[in-house]
Structures are given as C-alpha cells and as structure tokens.
Short mmCIF file of N, CA, C and O in Angstrom, two decimals:
data_model
loop_
_atom_site.label_atom_id
_atom_site.label_comp_id
_atom_site.label_asym_id
_atom_site.label_seq_id
_atom_site.Cartn_x
_atom_site.Cartn_y
_atom_site.Cartn_z
N MET G 890 141.41 11.06 -315.56
CA MET G 890 140.33 12.00 -315.71
C MET G 890 139.06 11.29 -316.06
O MET G 890 137.97 11.66 -315.56
N PHE G 891 139.08 10.30 -316.91
CA PHE G 891 137.85 9.62 -317.32
C PHE G 891 137.65 8.33 -316.51
O PHE G 891 136.80 7.56 -316.89
N ARG G 892 138.36 8.10 -315.50
CA ARG G 892 138.23 6.91 -314.66
C ARG G 892 137.05 7.13 -313.77
O ARG G 892 136.90 8.22 -313.15
N PRO G 893 136.19 6.14 -313.58
CA PRO G 893 135.02 6.32 -312.69
C PRO G 893 135.47 6.37 -311.26
O PRO G 893 136.38 5.71 -310.79
N LYS G 894 134.80 7.21 -310.49
CA LYS G 894 135.04 7.29 -309.05
C LYS G 894 134.00 6.47 -308.31
O LYS G 894 132.81 6.68 -308.44
N ILE G 895 134.49 5.53 -307.58
CA ILE G 895 133.59 4.61 -306.79
C ILE G 895 133.30 5.30 -305.47
O ILE G 895 134.23 5.62 -304.74
N PRO G 896 131.98 5.49 -305.16
CA PRO G 896 131.69 6.17 -303.86
C PRO G 896 132.01 5.27 -302.72
O PRO G 896 131.94 4.07 -302.82
N THR G 897 132.47 5.87 -301.63
CA THR G 897 132.80 5.14 -300.45
C THR G 897 131.53 4.96 -299.62
O THR G 897 130.80 5.90 -299.42
N MET G 898 131.32 3.77 -299.05
CA MET G 898 130.18 3.51 -298.21
C MET G 898 130.56 3.92 -296.76
O MET G 898 131.62 3.66 -296.33
N PRO G 899 129.53 4.40 -296.00
CA PRO G 899 129.89 4.73 -294.60
C PRO G 899 130.13 3.43 -293.73
O PRO G 899 129.59 2.42 -294.05
N THR G 900 131.02 3.61 -292.85
CA THR G 900 131.33 2.47 -291.96
C THR G 900 130.18 2.26 -290.98
O THR G 900 129.38 3.19 -290.76
N PRO G 901 130.04 1.10 -290.38
CA PRO G 901 128.92 0.86 -289.46
C PRO G 901 128.90 1.82 -288.26
O PRO G 901 127.92 2.08 -287.66
N THR G 902 130.02 2.40 -287.95
CA THR G 902 130.03 3.37 -286.80
C THR G 902 129.48 4.71 -287.19
O THR G 902 129.30 5.57 -286.35
N GLY G 903 129.30 4.96 -288.47
CA GLY G 903 128.77 6.22 -288.95
C GLY G 903 129.84 7.22 -289.38
O GLY G 903 129.59 8.33 -289.77
N ILE G 904 131.10 6.85 -289.27
CA ILE G 904 132.22 7.66 -289.68
C ILE G 904 132.47 7.46 -291.15
O ILE G 904 132.60 6.33 -291.63
N VAL G 905 132.44 8.49 -291.95
CA VAL G 905 132.68 8.45 -293.35
C VAL G 905 134.04 8.85 -293.74
O VAL G 905 134.51 9.98 -293.27
N THR G 906 134.75 8.04 -294.47
CA THR G 906 136.07 8.44 -294.90
C THR G 906 135.99 9.13 -296.24
O THR G 906 135.28 8.68 -297.18
N PRO G 907 136.67 10.23 -296.41
CA PRO G 907 136.59 10.94 -297.69
C PRO G 907 137.31 10.20 -298.82
O PRO G 907 138.25 9.50 -298.50
N PRO G 908 136.82 10.28 -300.02
CA PRO G 908 137.55 9.55 -301.11
C PRO G 908 138.86 10.24 -301.45
O PRO G 908 139.09 11.42 -301.17
N ALA G 909 139.78 9.44 -301.95
CA ALA G 909 141.08 9.97 -302.33
C ALA G 909 140.93 10.80 -303.55
O ALA G 909 140.23 10.48 -304.51
N VAL G 910 141.58 11.99 -303.57
CA VAL G 910 141.54 12.90 -304.71
C VAL G 910 142.81 12.70 -305.50
O VAL G 910 143.94 12.84 -304.95
N GLU G 911 142.64 12.47 -306.81
CA GLU G 911 143.84 12.32 -307.63
C GLU G 911 144.09 13.61 -308.35
O GLU G 911 143.13 14.08 -309.04
N PRO G 912 145.24 14.19 -308.34
CA PRO G 912 145.46 15.40 -309.11
C PRO G 912 145.54 15.07 -310.64
O PRO G 912 146.06 14.03 -310.99
N THR G 913 145.04 15.93 -311.45
CA THR G 913 145.06 15.71 -312.87
C THR G 913 145.81 16.85 -313.51
O THR G 913 145.62 18.04 -313.08
N ALA G 914 146.50 16.65 -314.55
CA ALA G 914 147.21 17.72 -315.24
C ALA G 914 146.34 18.17 -316.42
O ALA G 914 145.74 17.36 -317.11
N ILE G 915 146.32 19.47 -316.61
CA ILE G 915 145.51 20.10 -317.71
C ILE G 915 146.44 20.38 -318.83
O ILE G 915 147.40 21.19 -318.64
N VAL G 916 146.20 19.77 -319.98
CA VAL G 916 147.05 20.01 -321.11
C VAL G 916 146.19 20.55 -322.22
O VAL G 916 145.14 19.99 -322.59
N GLN G 917 146.64 21.70 -322.76
CA GLN G 917 145.80 22.31 -323.85
C GLN G 917 146.47 22.02 -325.21
O GLN G 917 147.66 22.21 -325.38
N HIS G 918 145.66 21.51 -326.11
CA HIS G 918 146.14 21.20 -327.42
C HIS G 918 145.50 22.17 -328.42
O HIS G 918 144.39 22.64 -328.28
N THR G 919 146.32 22.57 -329.36
CA THR G 919 145.74 23.39 -330.45
C THR G 919 144.95 22.51 -331.40
O THR G 919 145.38 21.46 -331.75
N PRO G 920 143.75 22.92 -331.76
CA PRO G 920 142.91 22.08 -332.62
C PRO G 920 143.56 22.03 -334.05
O PRO G 920 144.08 23.02 -334.55
N ALA G 921 143.38 20.86 -334.65
CA ALA G 921 143.88 20.66 -336.01
C ALA G 921 142.93 21.40 -336.95
O ALA G 921 141.73 21.52 -336.72
N PRO G 922 143.43 21.91 -338.08
CA PRO G 922 142.53 22.57 -339.00
C PRO G 922 141.49 21.58 -339.57
O PRO G 922 141.81 20.43 -339.83
N ALA G 923 140.34 22.11 -339.75
CA ALA G 923 139.25 21.21 -340.28
C ALA G 923 139.51 20.89 -341.72
O ALA G 923 139.92 21.76 -342.48
N PRO G 924 139.27 19.66 -342.09
CA PRO G 924 139.51 19.29 -343.53
C PRO G 924 138.47 19.95 -344.39
O PRO G 924 137.35 20.17 -344.03
N VAL G 925 138.91 20.32 -345.58
CA VAL G 925 138.01 21.00 -346.57
C VAL G 925 137.09 19.91 -347.20
O VAL G 925 137.54 18.87 -347.65
N ALA G 926 135.77 20.20 -347.17
CA ALA G 926 134.80 19.32 -347.72
C ALA G 926 134.86 19.31 -349.21
O ALA G 926 135.09 20.35 -349.86
N PRO G 927 134.76 18.13 -349.85
CA PRO G 927 134.75 18.10 -351.31
C PRO G 927 133.53 18.73 -351.87
O PRO G 927 132.54 18.91 -351.27
N ALA G 928 133.69 19.21 -353.14
CA ALA G 928 132.56 19.93 -353.81
C ALA G 928 131.51 19.01 -354.32
O ALA G 928 130.52 19.40 -354.92
N ALA G 929 131.67 17.70 -354.18
CA ALA G 929 130.71 16.70 -354.70
C ALA G 929 129.40 16.85 -353.87
O ALA G 929 129.50 17.11 -352.70
N PRO G 930 128.23 16.59 -354.46
CA PRO G 930 127.01 16.62 -353.74
C PRO G 930 126.92 15.49 -352.71
O PRO G 930 127.44 14.40 -352.90
N THR G 931 126.33 15.82 -351.58
CA THR G 931 126.27 14.83 -350.47
C THR G 931 125.08 13.90 -350.62
O THR G 931 125.02 12.83 -350.05
N ARG G 932 124.05 14.34 -351.36
CA ARG G 932 122.87 13.52 -351.54
C ARG G 932 123.04 12.65 -352.86
O ARG G 932 123.53 13.14 -353.87
N PRO G 933 122.64 11.41 -352.75
CA PRO G 933 122.69 10.55 -353.97
C PRO G 933 121.58 11.00 -354.94
O PRO G 933 120.46 11.43 -354.54
N THR G 934 121.85 10.90 -356.20
CA THR G 934 120.86 11.27 -357.24
C THR G 934 119.85 10.04 -357.38
O THR G 934 120.23 8.87 -357.29
N VAL G 935 118.59 10.39 -357.53
CA VAL G 935 117.55 9.37 -357.74
C VAL G 935 117.35 9.19 -359.23
O VAL G 935 116.99 10.19 -359.93
N GLN G 936 117.43 7.99 -359.65
CA GLN G 936 117.20 7.71 -361.12
C GLN G 936 115.95 6.87 -361.20
O GLN G 936 115.85 5.84 -360.56
N LEU G 937 114.99 7.35 -362.00
CA LEU G 937 113.73 6.58 -362.26
C LEU G 937 113.94 5.65 -363.44
O LEU G 937 114.13 6.09 -364.54
N THR G 938 113.79 4.37 -363.15
CA THR G 938 113.80 3.43 -364.19
C THR G 938 112.33 3.20 -364.68
O THR G 938 111.38 3.63 -363.97
N PRO G 939 112.08 2.66 -365.80
CA PRO G 939 110.65 2.39 -366.22
C PRO G 939 109.93 1.57 -365.20
O PRO G 939 108.71 1.78 -365.04
N GLY G 940 110.58 0.59 -364.56
CA GLY G 940 109.90 -0.19 -363.59
C GLY G 940 109.46 0.61 -362.31
O GLY G 940 108.33 0.46 -361.85
N THR G 941 110.32 1.47 -361.87
CA THR G 941 109.95 2.25 -360.66
C THR G 941 108.90 3.35 -361.04
O THR G 941 108.04 3.61 -360.24
N ALA G 942 108.96 3.87 -362.25
CA ALA G 942 107.96 4.83 -362.67
C ALA G 942 106.56 4.13 -362.79
O ALA G 942 105.58 4.69 -362.34
N LEU G 943 106.55 2.92 -363.26
CA LEU G 943 105.29 2.18 -363.40
C LEU G 943 104.79 1.85 -361.93
O LEU G 943 103.56 1.95 -361.74
N ALA G 944 105.68 1.57 -361.05
CA ALA G 944 105.28 1.22 -359.72
C ALA G 944 104.70 2.52 -359.01
O ALA G 944 103.69 2.41 -358.26
N LEU G 945 105.27 3.63 -359.27
CA LEU G 945 104.81 4.90 -358.64
C LEU G 945 103.38 5.24 -359.20
O LEU G 945 102.52 5.68 -358.52
N VAL G 946 103.25 5.04 -360.53
CA VAL G 946 101.92 5.35 -361.14
C VAL G 946 100.89 4.40 -360.63
O VAL G 946 99.77 4.78 -360.27
N GLY G 947 101.22 3.11 -360.43
CA GLY G 947 100.31 2.16 -359.85
C GLY G 947 99.91 2.44 -358.47
O GLY G 947 98.70 2.41 -358.07
N ALA G 948 100.91 2.85 -357.64
CA ALA G 948 100.60 3.22 -356.26
C ALA G 948 99.74 4.43 -356.14
O ALA G 948 98.80 4.48 -355.31
N GLY G 949 100.04 5.42 -357.00
CA GLY G 949 99.21 6.67 -356.98
C GLY G 949 97.77 6.38 -357.38
O GLY G 949 96.82 6.89 -356.80
N THR G 950 97.60 5.51 -358.38
CA THR G 950 96.25 5.15 -358.81
C THR G 950 95.54 4.41 -357.72
O THR G 950 94.33 4.69 -357.44
N ALA G 951 96.17 3.50 -357.01
CA ALA G 951 95.55 2.76 -355.91
C ALA G 951 95.15 3.74 -354.81
O ALA G 951 94.04 3.63 -354.28
N VAL G 952 95.97 4.69 -354.49
CA VAL G 952 95.63 5.65 -353.44
C VAL G 952 94.41 6.50 -353.83
O VAL G 952 93.47 6.74 -353.03
N VAL G 953 94.40 6.97 -355.09
CA VAL G 953 93.27 7.76 -355.54
C VAL G 953 91.96 6.92 -355.55
O VAL G 953 90.91 7.47 -355.14
N LEU G 954 92.06 5.69 -355.96
CA LEU G 954 90.84 4.86 -355.96
C LEU G 954 90.34 4.55 -354.52
O LEU G 954 89.13 4.67 -354.24
N VAL G 955 91.25 4.33 -353.61
CA VAL G 955 90.79 4.10 -352.18
C VAL G 955 90.21 5.36 -351.60
O VAL G 955 89.14 5.30 -350.94
N VAL G 956 90.81 6.50 -351.75
CA VAL G 956 90.29 7.76 -351.24
C VAL G 956 88.95 8.07 -351.89
O VAL G 956 88.00 8.50 -351.19
N GLY G 957 88.85 7.83 -353.15
CA GLY G 957 87.56 8.06 -353.84
C GLY G 957 86.46 7.21 -353.32
O GLY G 957 85.36 7.64 -353.12
N ALA G 958 86.80 5.94 -353.12
CA ALA G 958 85.76 4.98 -352.60
C ALA G 958 85.31 5.39 -351.15
O ALA G 958 84.11 5.32 -350.86
N VAL G 959 86.22 5.85 -350.34
CA VAL G 959 85.86 6.34 -349.00
C VAL G 959 84.95 7.54 -349.08
O VAL G 959 83.97 7.60 -348.38
N LEU G 960 85.34 8.51 -349.91
CA LEU G 960 84.56 9.71 -350.01
C LEU G 960 83.14 9.41 -350.58
O LEU G 960 82.14 9.98 -350.13
N VAL G 961 83.04 8.59 -351.57
CA VAL G 961 81.74 8.18 -352.14
C VAL G 961 80.85 7.50 -351.12
O VAL G 961 79.70 7.77 -351.02
N SER G 962 81.44 6.61 -350.38
CA SER G 962 80.69 5.88 -349.31
C SER G 962 80.19 6.85 -348.27
O SER G 962 79.12 6.71 -347.75
N MET G 963 81.03 7.87 -347.93
CA MET G 963 80.56 8.86 -346.93
C MET G 963 79.41 9.67 -347.51
O MET G 963 78.46 9.95 -346.80
N LEU G 964 79.54 10.04 -348.78
CA LEU G 964 78.42 10.83 -349.40
C LEU G 964 77.16 10.01 -349.43
O LEU G 964 76.07 10.53 -349.19
N LEU G 965 77.32 8.76 -349.76
CA LEU G 965 76.13 7.84 -349.82
C LEU G 965 75.49 7.70 -348.46
O LEU G 965 74.22 7.68 -348.33
N ALA G 966 76.31 7.59 -347.43
CA ALA G 966 75.75 7.54 -346.06
C ALA G 966 74.98 8.76 -345.67
O ALA G 966 73.86 8.71 -345.09
N VAL G 967 75.52 9.92 -346.07
CA VAL G 967 74.82 11.19 -345.80
C VAL G 967 73.49 11.24 -346.54
O VAL G 967 72.46 11.69 -346.03
N ALA G 968 73.51 10.80 -347.82
CA ALA G 968 72.30 10.87 -348.62
C ALA G 968 71.28 9.93 -348.04
O ALA G 968 70.04 10.26 -347.97
N VAL G 969 71.55 8.74 -347.62
CA VAL G 969 70.66 7.77 -347.09
C VAL G 969 70.07 8.35 -345.76
O VAL G 969 68.84 8.26 -345.52
N THR G 970 70.90 8.94 -344.94
CA THR G 970 70.43 9.52 -343.69
C THR G 970 69.49 10.66 -343.93
O THR G 970 68.40 10.75 -343.27
N ALA G 971 69.77 11.54 -344.91
CA ALA G 971 68.85 12.63 -345.24
C ALA G 971 67.52 12.13 -345.75
O ALA G 971 66.47 12.68 -345.42
N ALA G 972 67.57 11.07 -346.64
CA ALA G 972 66.33 10.56 -347.16
C ALA G 972 65.46 9.92 -345.99
O ALA G 972 64.22 10.15 -346.03
N SER G 973 66.10 9.23 -345.08
CA SER G 973 65.28 8.59 -344.01
C SER G 973 64.75 9.69 -343.08
O SER G 973 63.61 9.57 -342.58
N VAL G 974 65.49 10.74 -342.81
CA VAL G 974 64.91 11.80 -342.02
C VAL G 974 63.75 12.53 -342.71
O VAL G 974 62.72 12.90 -342.11
N ALA G 975 63.88 12.66 -344.00
CA ALA G 975 62.79 13.26 -344.78
C ALA G 975 61.51 12.44 -344.75
O ALA G 975 60.43 12.92 -344.60
N VAL G 976 61.64 11.10 -344.89
CA VAL G 976 60.51 10.19 -344.82
C VAL G 976 59.93 10.26 -343.41
O VAL G 976 58.66 10.34 -343.33
N CYS G 977 60.70 10.32 -342.40
CA CYS G 977 60.14 10.35 -341.01
C CYS G 977 59.45 11.71 -340.84
O CYS G 977 58.39 11.71 -340.17
N ALA G 978 59.94 12.78 -341.39
CA ALA G 978 59.26 14.06 -341.29
C ALA G 978 57.90 14.05 -341.97
O ALA G 978 56.89 14.59 -341.45
N LEU G 979 57.84 13.40 -343.14
CA LEU G 979 56.55 13.34 -343.81
C LEU G 979 55.52 12.47 -343.01
O LEU G 979 54.33 12.85 -342.97
N VAL G 980 56.02 11.37 -342.46
CA VAL G 980 55.11 10.54 -341.68
C VAL G 980 54.62 11.26 -340.44
O VAL G 980 53.40 11.23 -340.12
N VAL G 981 55.43 11.96 -339.78
CA VAL G 981 55.03 12.71 -338.53
C VAL G 981 54.06 13.84 -338.95
O VAL G 981 53.00 14.08 -338.30
N ARG G 982 54.32 14.50 -340.06
CA ARG G 982 53.44 15.56 -340.58
C ARG G 982 52.07 15.03 -340.95
O ARG G 982 50.99 15.58 -340.65
N SER G 983 52.05 13.86 -341.56
CA SER G 983 50.79 13.22 -341.97
C SER G 983 49.96 12.84 -340.71
O SER G 983 48.74 13.01 -340.66
N LEU G 984 50.65 12.28 -339.68
CA LEU G 984 49.94 11.87 -338.44
C LEU G 984 49.41 13.12 -337.77
O LEU G 984 48.27 13.11 -337.22
N ILE G 985 50.13 14.23 -337.69
CA ILE G 985 49.64 15.41 -337.05
C ILE G 985 48.47 16.02 -337.76
O ILE G 985 47.47 16.44 -337.18
N SER G 986 48.57 16.04 -339.09
CA SER G 986 47.44 16.65 -339.84
C SER G 986 46.16 15.79 -339.78
O SER G 986 45.04 16.24 -339.78
N SER G 987 46.32 14.46 -339.70
CA SER G 987 45.12 13.58 -339.57
C SER G 987 44.52 13.73 -338.13
O SER G 987 43.27 13.64 -338.07
N GLN G 988 45.30 14.07 -337.19
CA GLN G 988 44.78 14.25 -335.87
C GLN G 988 43.96 15.56 -335.84
O GLN G 988 42.92 15.71 -335.15
N VAL G 989 44.36 16.58 -336.55
CA VAL G 989 43.70 17.90 -336.54
C VAL G 989 42.38 17.75 -337.33
O VAL G 989 41.38 18.27 -336.86
N ARG G 990 42.32 16.95 -338.35
CA ARG G 990 41.05 16.77 -339.10
C ARG G 990 39.95 16.02 -338.33
O ARG G 990 38.80 16.24 -338.54
N ARG G 991 40.35 15.09 -337.47
CA ARG G 991 39.38 14.31 -336.72
C ARG G 991 38.66 15.13 -335.67
O ARG G 991 37.61 14.78 -335.22
N ARG G 992 39.19 16.22 -335.21
CA ARG G 992 38.56 16.98 -334.19
C ARG G 992 37.46 17.81 -334.69
O ARG G 992 36.89 18.25 -335.39
#
C-alpha cells in the first residue's frame, strides 16, 4: 500500500503499457483507547532568582532609557525646525515691510 509506484515510460513506438495493479487487502482495526492524561501541569513553573530579577530590572531600565532618548531627540528636532521656520518668517516679513516703506 505504501510502496511507491514507478511510472512507466512510453516506448519509442508510442505504445504505452499500463502499469501492473497490485490488489491490496483492507483491514479495519479498532482503535486503542486513548491514555488518560496526568493531572500534572504541562507548563514548567518559572522561578525568579535574585540574579534573574536584577537582570530583568536592568533590561527594563535600559529599554526605558533608550526609548526616552529617542523621544527627546525627536522633540528637540521638532523644536529646532520650528525655531528656524520662525526666524525665516521674521526675515521675510522684515524684507517685505522694508520694500513697502521705500515706495
């Protein structure tokens, strides 16, 4: 049943011979009863030792510091951009008002 069937190649004359068919017997088995699972938990319990707790605190602190630095740098970039746009607006306004006075 589980043996691979090798396909037959056509002969050079173009005549194809059909593959041999092997009869198989069908045998039905009654399934065995499923074993009862033990009542013990399947997940292992996680125990925090002082070393792992300290490592978790250190990793959390590092993540908070990195995220804080990124956010502060983004805020600083926005502030510098806003200040430069404001200075450009004042210069353009001054140039326009001086042109109006000269006429």
